[in-house]
XYZ file of C-alpha atoms in Angstrom:
678
model
C -34.695 -8.173 8.569
C -31.756 -8.077 6.135
C -28.295 -6.615 6.593
C -27.758 -2.900 5.839
C -24.499 -1.036 5.236
C -23.666 2.229 3.477
C -20.613 4.269 4.401
C -18.720 7.151 2.804
C -15.152 8.391 2.879
C -12.976 10.887 1.045
C -9.925 9.933 -1.042
C -7.554 12.840 -0.512
C -4.067 13.829 -1.634
C -3.537 15.292 1.824
C -3.616 11.724 3.202
C -1.037 10.608 0.662
C -3.720 8.911 -1.462
C -3.988 8.702 -5.243
C -7.217 8.615 -7.257
C -5.549 6.501 -9.964
C -4.162 4.000 -7.450
C -7.544 3.823 -5.675
C -9.360 3.188 -8.955
C -6.793 0.540 -9.932
C -7.176 -1.294 -6.616
C -10.988 -1.251 -6.716
C -11.386 -2.124 -10.395
C -8.542 -4.653 -10.594
C -7.196 -2.861 -13.689
C -3.603 -1.865 -14.440
C -3.625 1.936 -14.781
C -0.873 4.370 -15.778
C -0.482 7.285 -13.355
C 0.639 10.517 -15.002
C 1.441 12.117 -11.659
C 4.271 9.763 -10.656
C 4.905 8.220 -14.085
C 4.331 4.592 -13.092
C 1.743 1.850 -13.457
C -0.653 1.097 -10.609
C -1.317 -2.608 -10.664
C -3.273 -4.504 -7.998
C -4.471 -7.419 -10.152
C -4.155 -10.079 -7.450
C -7.833 -10.831 -6.779
C -9.072 -14.389 -7.218
C -12.412 -13.026 -8.452
C -12.138 -10.143 -10.913
C -14.379 -7.189 -9.902
C -17.407 -6.321 -12.050
C -17.060 -2.703 -13.124
C -18.917 0.062 -14.950
C -18.708 3.835 -15.319
C -21.850 5.978 -15.332
C -21.764 9.666 -16.254
C -24.138 12.640 -16.799
C -25.023 13.692 -20.348
C -22.807 16.796 -20.332
C -19.690 14.853 -19.295
C -16.894 14.542 -21.921
C -16.173 11.189 -23.563
C -12.896 10.648 -21.689
C -14.757 9.895 -18.434
C -15.603 6.422 -19.758
C -11.873 5.618 -19.874
C -10.968 4.839 -16.236
C -7.285 5.698 -16.690
C -7.983 9.054 -18.368
C -10.778 9.925 -15.942
C -8.770 9.683 -12.739
C -5.577 11.113 -14.264
C -7.658 14.107 -15.308
C -9.029 14.368 -11.758
C -5.446 14.276 -10.397
C -4.533 17.087 -12.817
C -7.439 19.419 -12.102
C -7.359 18.871 -8.309
C -3.838 20.268 -8.019
C -3.631 21.402 -4.384
C -1.490 19.413 -1.938
C -4.549 18.606 0.207
C -7.139 18.308 -2.585
C -10.082 15.969 -2.195
C -9.886 13.677 -5.226
C -12.924 11.450 -4.914
C -15.826 10.631 -2.648
C -16.271 6.891 -2.178
C -19.538 5.232 -1.244
C -19.395 1.621 -0.050
C -22.553 -0.500 0.093
C -23.185 -4.085 1.166
C -25.123 -5.952 -1.522
C -28.060 -8.159 -0.465
C -26.748 -11.729 -0.648
C -30.349 -12.961 -1.154
C -30.394 -11.370 -4.637
C -28.733 -12.803 -7.759
C -25.552 -11.248 -9.125
C -27.536 -9.709 -11.986
C -30.065 -8.152 -9.606
C -27.276 -6.815 -7.407
C -25.709 -5.145 -10.450
C -29.062 -3.613 -11.484
C -29.619 -2.394 -7.919
C -26.259 -0.585 -7.712
C -26.628 0.874 -11.197
C -30.148 2.214 -10.584
C -29.208 3.643 -7.179
C -26.082 5.354 -8.622
C -27.966 6.865 -11.560
C -30.743 8.244 -9.339
C -28.553 9.624 -6.560
C -25.223 10.545 -8.167
C -25.276 10.711 -11.969
C -28.465 12.776 -12.217
C -26.874 15.283 -9.838
C -23.780 15.675 -12.075
C -21.293 13.147 -10.701
C -19.363 10.461 -12.568
C -19.761 7.125 -10.777
C -16.987 4.533 -11.174
C -18.479 1.303 -9.781
C -16.575 -1.845 -8.783
C -18.398 -4.848 -7.332
C -16.272 -7.235 -5.249
C -17.300 -10.842 -4.786
C -14.044 -12.245 -3.355
C -15.902 -13.402 -0.266
C -19.222 -15.141 -0.880
C -20.740 -13.935 2.379
C -19.723 -10.326 1.747
C -20.593 -9.046 -1.755
C -20.167 -5.270 -1.791
C -19.692 -2.339 -4.147
C -17.231 0.560 -4.174
C -18.589 3.678 -5.921
C -15.909 6.293 -6.614
C -17.477 9.688 -7.359
C -16.044 12.836 -8.883
C -16.151 15.808 -6.507
C -16.098 18.589 -9.121
C -19.130 19.097 -11.442
C -18.980 19.511 -15.228
C -20.068 22.607 -17.115
C -22.567 22.358 -19.973
C -19.700 22.346 -22.532
C -18.069 19.330 -20.839
C -15.313 21.310 -19.117
C -14.643 21.004 -15.391
C -16.760 23.321 -13.256
C -15.904 24.973 -9.958
C -16.492 23.373 -6.560
C -16.620 26.627 -4.621
C -16.858 30.356 -5.082
C -15.368 33.098 -2.909
C -17.788 35.338 -1.085
C -16.565 38.443 0.733
C -17.735 39.058 4.285
C -19.407 42.469 4.356
C -20.254 44.786 7.224
C -23.722 46.242 7.882
C -23.102 48.904 5.240
C -22.167 46.394 2.571
C -18.444 47.146 2.694
C -15.712 44.503 2.738
C -14.328 43.701 6.164
C -10.680 43.049 6.974
C -8.681 40.994 9.448
C -6.356 42.671 11.997
C -3.520 41.975 9.515
C -5.291 43.956 6.814
C -6.440 40.986 4.677
C -9.931 41.095 3.192
C -12.252 38.632 4.924
C -13.902 36.012 2.719
C -15.366 32.534 2.855
C -15.739 29.711 0.349
C -19.281 28.814 -0.652
C -19.767 25.273 -1.971
C -21.597 25.196 -5.297
C -22.962 21.680 -4.688
C -24.443 20.027 -1.605
C -22.676 16.723 -2.265
C -20.513 16.989 0.850
C -23.275 17.895 3.313
C -24.265 15.591 6.158
C -27.918 15.882 5.157
C -27.076 14.656 1.642
C -25.301 11.593 3.018
C -28.283 10.836 5.269
C -30.521 11.117 2.212
C -28.325 8.664 0.282
C -28.426 6.257 3.221
C -32.218 6.374 3.304
C -32.508 6.038 -0.488
C -30.277 2.929 -0.435
C -32.546 1.285 2.148
C -35.634 2.177 0.074
C -34.058 0.840 -3.136
C -32.954 -2.433 -1.471
C -36.445 -2.951 -0.063
C -37.933 -2.377 -3.534
C -35.743 -5.144 -4.955
C -36.576 -7.457 -2.041
C -40.285 -6.909 -2.697
C -39.924 -7.434 -6.471
C -38.119 -10.718 -5.783
C -40.919 -11.920 -3.517
C -38.760 -11.825 -0.387
C -40.328 -10.874 2.938
C -37.207 -8.995 4.063
C -36.633 -5.329 4.817
C -33.675 -3.158 5.788
C -33.459 0.246 7.401
C -30.789 2.902 7.465
C -31.794 3.824 11.010
C -30.581 2.249 14.232
C -32.828 -0.129 16.187
C -33.311 2.675 18.719
C -34.614 5.119 16.090
C -36.832 2.411 14.606
C -38.366 1.824 18.018
C -37.170 -1.786 18.026
C -36.147 -2.967 21.465
C -33.208 -5.054 20.221
C -29.454 -4.861 19.864
C -27.738 -5.106 16.483
C -25.182 -7.848 15.914
C -21.760 -7.049 14.473
C -20.542 -8.049 11.049
C -17.710 -10.586 11.238
C -14.385 -10.196 9.471
C -13.387 -12.676 6.771
C -11.216 -14.702 9.183
C -13.872 -14.662 11.910
C -16.548 -15.768 9.439
C -14.415 -18.703 8.225
C -13.604 -19.743 11.800
C -17.305 -19.755 12.753
C -18.256 -21.620 9.560
C -15.662 -24.300 10.282
C -16.897 -24.607 13.883
C -20.469 -25.103 12.644
C -19.361 -27.830 10.229
C -17.343 -29.617 12.934
C -20.250 -29.404 15.395
C -22.631 -30.842 12.804
C -20.238 -33.728 11.994
C -19.878 -34.584 15.679
C -23.594 -34.200 16.382
C -22.887 -31.489 18.942
C -24.442 -28.096 19.504
C -22.566 -25.299 17.746
C -20.813 -22.787 19.967
C -19.044 -19.637 18.722
C -15.249 -19.767 18.713
C -14.242 -16.162 17.952
C -14.432 -13.091 20.158
C -17.085 -11.245 18.103
C -18.870 -14.549 17.410
C -19.357 -14.915 21.156
C -20.516 -11.293 21.409
C -23.025 -11.797 18.575
C -24.334 -15.047 20.074
C -24.870 -13.343 23.391
C -26.614 -10.451 21.631
C -28.944 -12.942 19.919
C -29.644 -14.680 23.219
C -30.309 -11.322 24.855
C -32.708 -10.278 22.092
C -34.629 -13.547 22.500
C -34.928 -12.908 26.234
C -36.088 -9.353 25.592
C -38.778 -10.650 23.245
C -39.968 -13.099 25.904
C -39.553 -11.113 29.092
C -39.512 -7.478 27.938
C -37.044 -6.963 30.781
C -34.441 -4.205 30.990
C -30.829 -5.365 30.839
C -27.449 -3.710 30.766
C -26.712 -1.672 27.610
C -24.957 -3.403 24.724
C -21.913 -1.169 24.969
C -21.473 -1.890 28.675
C -22.078 -5.578 28.088
C -19.670 -5.677 25.160
C -16.991 -3.903 27.207
C -17.518 -6.322 30.086
C -17.297 -9.325 27.797
C -14.183 -7.987 26.082
C -12.611 -7.375 29.486
C -13.382 -10.960 30.521
C -11.940 -12.290 27.270
C -8.798 -10.185 27.725
C -8.395 -11.406 31.294
C -8.805 -14.999 30.156
C -6.403 -14.741 27.234
C -3.948 -11.847 27.585
C -4.163 -10.077 30.977
C -4.410 -6.369 30.176
C -1.226 -6.358 28.054
C -2.557 -3.888 25.518
C -4.563 -1.759 27.964
C -1.720 -1.516 30.467
C 1.110 -1.046 27.975
C 3.162 1.948 29.218
C 3.154 4.768 26.691
C 5.241 7.914 26.636
C 3.495 11.151 25.680
C 5.112 10.986 22.244
C 3.957 7.385 21.696
C 0.418 8.272 22.765
C 0.378 11.232 20.367
C 1.627 9.029 17.530
C -1.090 6.431 18.162
C -3.746 9.169 18.172
C -2.336 10.555 14.925
C -2.340 7.147 13.181
C -5.829 6.360 14.542
C -7.129 9.272 12.456
C -5.327 7.935 9.377
C -6.741 4.407 9.737
C -10.179 5.668 10.877
C -10.266 3.638 14.054
C -8.406 1.804 16.783
C -4.738 1.197 15.941
C -3.734 -2.468 15.648
C -0.569 -4.177 14.495
C -2.231 -5.036 11.192
C -3.488 -1.570 10.238
C -0.326 0.104 11.597
C 1.673 -2.089 9.201
C -0.690 -1.274 6.322
C -0.341 2.412 7.181
C 3.446 2.060 6.864
C 2.985 0.760 3.314
C 0.731 3.731 2.522
C 3.378 6.051 3.951
C 5.970 4.457 1.670
C 3.799 5.163 -1.381
C 3.167 8.722 -0.199
C 6.920 9.181 0.201
C 7.469 8.081 -3.394
C 4.871 10.605 -4.538
C 6.554 13.355 -2.501
C 9.953 12.485 -3.957
C 8.545 12.527 -7.493
C 7.007 15.975 -6.921
C 10.390 17.223 -5.779
C 12.069 15.798 -8.894
C 9.471 17.395 -11.172
C 10.081 20.821 -9.650
C 13.853 20.421 -9.924
C 13.720 19.258 -13.534
C 11.421 22.104 -14.561
C 13.745 24.642 -12.906
C 16.743 23.210 -14.794
C 14.759 23.164 -18.040
C 13.933 26.865 -17.702
C 17.615 27.634 -17.026
C 18.575 25.667 -20.154
C 15.910 27.508 -22.137
C 17.495 30.822 -21.150
C 20.970 29.587 -22.108
C 19.684 28.505 -25.522
C 17.817 31.798 -25.908
C 21.016 33.758 -25.213
C 22.819 31.781 -27.942
C 19.983 32.025 -30.458
C 16.609 33.537 -29.536
C 14.698 31.269 -31.919
C 15.826 28.225 -29.940
C 13.388 29.167 -27.161
C 10.618 27.764 -29.377
C 11.993 24.276 -28.637
C 10.937 24.819 -25.016
C 7.487 26.204 -25.832
C 8.519 29.818 -25.174
C 8.193 32.558 -27.797
C 11.310 34.614 -28.656
C 9.311 37.874 -28.632
C 7.931 37.420 -25.095
C 10.599 35.154 -23.657
C 11.268 37.081 -20.435
C 7.562 37.547 -19.709
C 6.620 33.903 -20.380
C 9.617 32.561 -18.468
C 8.649 34.810 -15.536
C 5.122 33.349 -15.552
C 6.527 29.811 -15.546
C 8.860 30.626 -12.650
C 5.985 32.196 -10.701
C 3.900 29.064 -11.217
C 6.907 26.950 -10.250
C 7.402 28.909 -7.023
C 3.737 28.472 -6.088
C 3.999 24.722 -6.589
C 7.271 24.670 -4.653
C 5.482 26.280 -1.704
C 2.725 23.665 -1.901
C 5.382 20.956 -2.072
C 7.005 22.282 1.105
C 3.643 22.149 2.899
C 3.015 18.633 1.624
C 6.521 17.514 2.572
C 6.157 18.899 6.097
C 2.855 17.048 6.466
C 4.454 13.843 5.180
C 7.489 14.202 7.439
C 5.245 14.591 10.483
C 3.099 11.620 9.434
C 6.166 9.463 8.814
C 7.565 10.090 12.306
C 4.238 9.266 13.950
C 3.646 6.216 11.725
C 7.069 4.708 12.458
C 6.664 5.207 16.188
C 3.113 3.797 16.223
C 4.222 0.684 14.327
C 7.126 0.115 16.716
C 4.704 0.364 19.651
C 2.410 -2.203 18.021
C 5.379 -4.522 17.484
C 6.307 -4.339 21.157
C 2.711 -4.945 22.222
C 2.517 -8.028 20.004
C 5.764 -9.361 21.494
C 4.400 -8.839 25.006
C 1.054 -10.467 24.143
C 2.851 -13.411 22.595
C 5.205 -13.640 25.588
C 2.226 -13.780 27.945
C 0.719 -16.711 26.039
C 4.038 -18.433 25.294
C 6.519 -17.271 27.999
C 8.924 -20.056 27.049
C 9.553 -18.283 23.714
C 9.499 -14.688 24.931
C 13.306 -14.445 24.643
C 13.133 -14.829 20.841
C 12.934 -11.283 19.483
C 15.351 -11.068 16.502
C 15.479 -7.291 17.003
C 11.693 -7.141 16.611
C 12.017 -7.480 12.832
C 8.786 -7.572 10.829
C 9.059 -11.271 9.910
C 9.209 -12.378 13.543
C 6.520 -9.839 14.493
C 4.178 -11.158 11.764
C 4.691 -14.720 12.991
C 3.972 -13.843 16.624
C 0.952 -11.757 15.592
C -0.505 -14.767 13.731
C -0.117 -16.967 16.820
C -1.690 -14.316 19.061
C -4.674 -13.945 16.707
C -5.105 -17.719 16.475
C -5.195 -17.940 20.245
C -7.713 -15.100 20.564
C -10.022 -16.663 17.978
C -9.824 -20.300 19.045
C -8.396 -20.363 22.561
C -5.975 -23.059 21.394
C -2.457 -22.923 22.791
C 0.214 -25.029 21.075
C 2.417 -27.210 23.239
C 5.370 -26.061 21.184
C 5.915 -23.755 18.229
C 7.811 -25.480 15.445
C 9.229 -22.238 14.035
C 11.058 -21.600 17.317
C 12.020 -25.204 18.022
C 13.734 -25.988 14.730
C 16.777 -23.796 13.886
C 16.343 -24.657 10.207
C 12.872 -23.095 10.268
C 13.785 -20.204 12.567
C 16.353 -18.956 10.050
C 13.424 -17.889 7.841
C 12.511 -15.267 10.460
C 15.916 -13.725 11.163
C 16.898 -10.091 10.636
C 19.424 -11.293 8.039
C 16.674 -12.910 5.999
C 14.433 -9.854 6.307
C 17.287 -7.722 4.964
C 17.827 -10.188 2.099
C 14.120 -10.163 1.230
C 14.052 -6.355 1.299
C 17.202 -6.140 -0.847
C 15.746 -8.505 -3.443
C 12.476 -6.547 -3.489
C 14.367 -3.255 -3.915
C 16.347 -4.747 -6.796
C 13.268 -6.052 -8.595
C 11.455 -2.744 -8.092
C 14.476 -0.833 -9.387
C 14.660 -2.986 -12.525
C 10.928 -2.577 -13.156
C 11.038 1.188 -12.671
C 14.154 1.513 -14.800
C 12.354 -0.333 -17.589
C 9.308 1.942 -17.266
C 11.535 5.050 -17.178
C 13.343 4.039 -20.378
C 10.017 3.357 -22.075
C 8.787 6.773 -20.944
C 11.830 8.446 -22.506
C 11.085 6.690 -25.792
C 7.381 7.548 -25.594
C 7.799 11.248 -24.778
C 10.697 11.669 -27.198
C 8.471 10.530 -30.062
C 5.559 12.602 -28.787
C 7.712 15.729 -28.455
C 9.129 15.295 -31.978
C 5.631 14.850 -33.383
C 4.101 17.860 -31.612
C 7.081 20.103 -32.399
C 7.182 19.120 -36.085
C 3.409 19.568 -36.464
C 3.566 23.045 -34.946
C 1.749 22.335 -31.720
C 0.748 25.071 -29.286
C 3.375 26.586 -26.977
C 1.768 25.031 -23.900
C 1.688 21.611 -25.553
C 5.359 21.849 -26.547
C 6.326 23.037 -23.060
C 4.374 20.272 -21.274
C 5.661 17.521 -23.568
C 9.255 18.755 -23.344
C 8.930 18.808 -19.545
C 7.604 15.234 -19.483
C 10.528 14.147 -21.660
C 13.052 15.848 -19.353
C 11.391 14.292 -16.298
C 11.564 10.847 -17.901
C 15.268 11.326 -18.683
C 15.913 12.417 -15.118
C 14.057 9.370 -13.809
C 16.369 7.103 -15.792
C 19.366 8.786 -14.120
C 17.717 8.413 -10.698
C 17.020 4.713 -11.226
C 20.598 4.180 -12.382
C 21.848 5.917 -9.220
C 19.522 3.729 -7.133
C 20.993 0.713 -8.892
C 24.494 1.769 -7.808
C 23.293 2.012 -4.195
C 21.647 -1.418 -4.368
C 24.845 -2.836 -5.890
C 26.828 -1.525 -2.890
C 24.371 -3.217 -0.501
C 24.708 -6.466 -2.445
C 28.505 -6.235 -2.161
C 28.243 -6.051 1.633
C 25.624 -8.809 1.816
C 27.508 -11.271 -0.399
C 30.841 -10.447 1.248
C 29.255 -11.538 4.524
C 27.858 -14.730 2.981
C 31.152 -15.609 1.216
C 33.622 -14.471 3.859
C 36.540 -16.401 2.325
C 36.248 -14.343 -0.874
C 38.037 -10.970 -1.171
C 35.708 -7.968 -1.472
C 37.378 -6.987 -4.764
C 36.233 -10.241 -6.350
C 32.653 -9.714 -5.137
C 32.696 -6.199 -6.576
C 33.665 -7.542 -10.029
C 30.464 -9.598 -10.233
C 27.729 -7.889 -12.318
C 24.766 -6.643 -10.261
C 22.326 -8.944 -12.075
C 24.496 -11.935 -11.229
C 24.671 -10.808 -7.604
C 20.880 -10.716 -7.567
C 20.769 -14.320 -8.829
C 23.213 -15.382 -6.114
C 21.030 -13.665 -3.509
C 18.022 -15.598 -4.838
C 19.914 -18.871 -4.316
C 20.325 -18.015 -0.630
C 16.662 -17.062 -0.272
C 15.615 -20.314 -1.994
C 17.937 -22.410 0.227
C 19.916 -23.570 -2.804
C 23.190 -21.836 -1.945
C 26.135 -23.995 -0.876
C 28.183 -21.243 0.749
C 30.870 -21.851 -1.899
C 30.918 -19.032 -4.440
C 32.416 -21.169 -7.213
C 29.677 -23.795 -6.871
C 26.909 -21.174 -6.631
C 28.175 -19.467 -9.790
C 27.928 -22.812 -11.578
C 24.374 -23.247 -10.287
C 23.374 -19.880 -11.720
C 24.969 -20.847 -15.040
C 22.955 -24.078 -15.130
C 19.748 -22.221 -14.239
C 20.285 -19.813 -17.119
C 20.887 -22.689 -19.502
C 17.548 -24.214 -18.469
C 15.881 -20.844 -19.098
C 17.436 -20.742 -22.547
C 19.670 -17.772 -21.732
C 23.444 -17.342 -21.884
C 25.770 -15.614 -19.432
C 25.580 -12.314 -21.355
C 22.024 -11.972 -20.008
C 23.545 -11.021 -16.653
C 25.612 -8.138 -18.013
C 24.387 -4.619 -18.681
C 24.124 -3.372 -22.261
C 26.759 -0.758 -21.520
C 29.249 -3.541 -20.774
C 28.583 -5.441 -23.990
C 28.586 -2.244 -26.049
C 32.001 -1.385 -24.612
C 33.501 -4.219 -26.636
C 32.931 -7.357 -24.620
C 31.789 -10.098 -26.987
C 29.726 -13.090 -25.860
C 32.938 -15.082 -25.790
C 34.617 -12.324 -23.784
C 31.795 -12.371 -21.265
C 31.976 -16.140 -20.946
C 35.729 -15.796 -20.395
C 35.211 -13.205 -17.685
C 32.578 -15.404 -16.056
C 34.997 -18.333 -16.106
C 37.679 -16.087 -14.635
C 35.372 -15.100 -11.765
C 34.519 -18.747 -11.166
C 38.192 -19.703 -11.301
C 39.210 -17.128 -8.698
C 36.297 -18.101 -6.476
C 37.183 -21.792 -6.787
C 40.781 -21.079 -5.787
C 39.618 -19.275 -2.644
C 37.104 -22.039 -1.877
C 39.836 -24.705 -2.195
C 42.123 -22.672 0.016
C 39.340 -22.497 2.595
C 38.859 -26.282 2.373
C 42.599 -26.873 2.821
C 42.726 -24.484 5.782
C 39.765 -26.296 7.308
C 41.457 -29.671 6.820
C 44.661 -28.342 8.451
C 42.650 -26.966 11.350
C 40.931 -30.310 11.895
C 44.247 -32.139 11.591
C 45.860 -29.858 14.201
C 42.861 -30.362 16.422
C 43.164 -34.165 16.180
C 46.950 -34.064 16.840
C 46.287 -31.960 19.895
C 43.702 -34.457 21.109
C 46.175 -37.360 20.631
C 48.907 -35.483 22.537
C 46.564 -34.781 25.412
C 45.490 -38.445 25.395
C 49.133 -39.664 25.589
C 49.910 -37.218 28.370
C 46.855 -38.488 30.204
C 48.089 -42.131 29.805
C 51.538 -41.198 31.153
C 49.939 -39.574 34.189
C 47.932 -42.732 34.816
């Protein structure tokens, strides 16, 4: 019997998810997201996914462009909790060739999804040889015959026995939404699961393989066996390595991971059941017993007995729903990253609403000066008040939805932060149980130290190996890579790089939408087109201002950080250094190339730039150079900074020499006094 897997989940804005980002991650393509005006880029896979888009005949041409397709979905599904896509994930039979696997997925998708009106965006992942699988992102809304988006639901009023509309106690008319497709029904999913098993078996048979799969459990199939569990990537590699080592040593292979042991015992149990047909304890009870024994052997009840407040327990339950399962350190950390992205989306929505409100105010000011100027904003002079009122009404509706979305995000953020902190503490306790001699090393439970301890805990759980000593905690030179100071430096550098990237994108967006607005306006585009394009231009301009403000905040943080690292230098001197140069100095510290002497580190940066073929002016903003500072002037200022820093460094060296000299004189005096006493 082969391996079977088909699962489904919903990609939803209410969970802080993005259809464009999801498509980018699954396809490995860099996609522009219209909603938050930034590129989604997850092109880090060693093996590029194989992709294709299948669509029904009445679908418009844009669906075959992945970027346009999912941006259009984001636009039409406008509610704060809209379902954006249904995703089907299937495990591909490893016994089939890559070409056959592709044919299998394509045929299954056409028969089950495309013929029923869905667009299927397929990405096949082969990063792990033992786990080829496909992600199928499906549109949730059907298309009309003319290629326009159709409706997902229709409203149906709830009538009484006389056919009259009924009302709630508050006086509202009762109604219910009727789905116009059956794509979201449980029965439909069960049908897809069965069809996948049938299709896989067809391909097995065509390939001459005596293998079958079933979508049903062993119990439903009437097979008196227990199913084994699929191993994770790390577990699979650990078991593979153990098999190789056992073969080299001429020994019998024994599982080394937790679930490997469970699976081996399941296999042994199934063999006994075949031979003896004897009743044994249920798999779930056996698995729980085995896990309990493993926990007792490795980490005595740390996780199970961890004391939780009511608020912590509620937060873990909340996050468990977000990660679709038991909360661990790993998925709690991943959830925090998702929360960060959701927060960015929330902030962008807020900015869009604010910019549109300001734009409408400006439109009215221009209209009061000269009524014809309203055309520049996509509003007609004759119906200005009416059209502006409609825009404001729409704006207020979206503002209400934003408030709901923000409240949901705020609640999720509180729970997510608390759940992650709990997981950190659990990891520190688990690690302390295995390595009590290092339990005092916490470094404020920063993420770097937590990641390190988590890795050691997982290694111990998988292999049972306990190190005599941990080099990271024994060597101060290595331990410094896991301090809170370093974590702050890493975060600051990341924030700087992200700010520079987003500032670049924002400036490009201003250029893009400025040209587009000029073109549409000059060609006499529709009012809606002019309004939308003008709004996108204003949003892009506002984003540039926001990124510049962020840059000021990052610059302040760099001032504090470098003032701490160069304590002999006055803060005024640090503040004179351009932000880009500060970032290069911070990189020196992260790369262990900093000397602690500002004058020497400035010289190092200068040499690095020379090797890169760049001059000092590269580190100064355009505004500075445009203000009248020539290349020579910049070089002079750079030399001036270096000169001041060198003077302070020399003063520090002299002070240090005097301190040592005084210390030696004191030692000699004490020695003479000691001789006199003798």
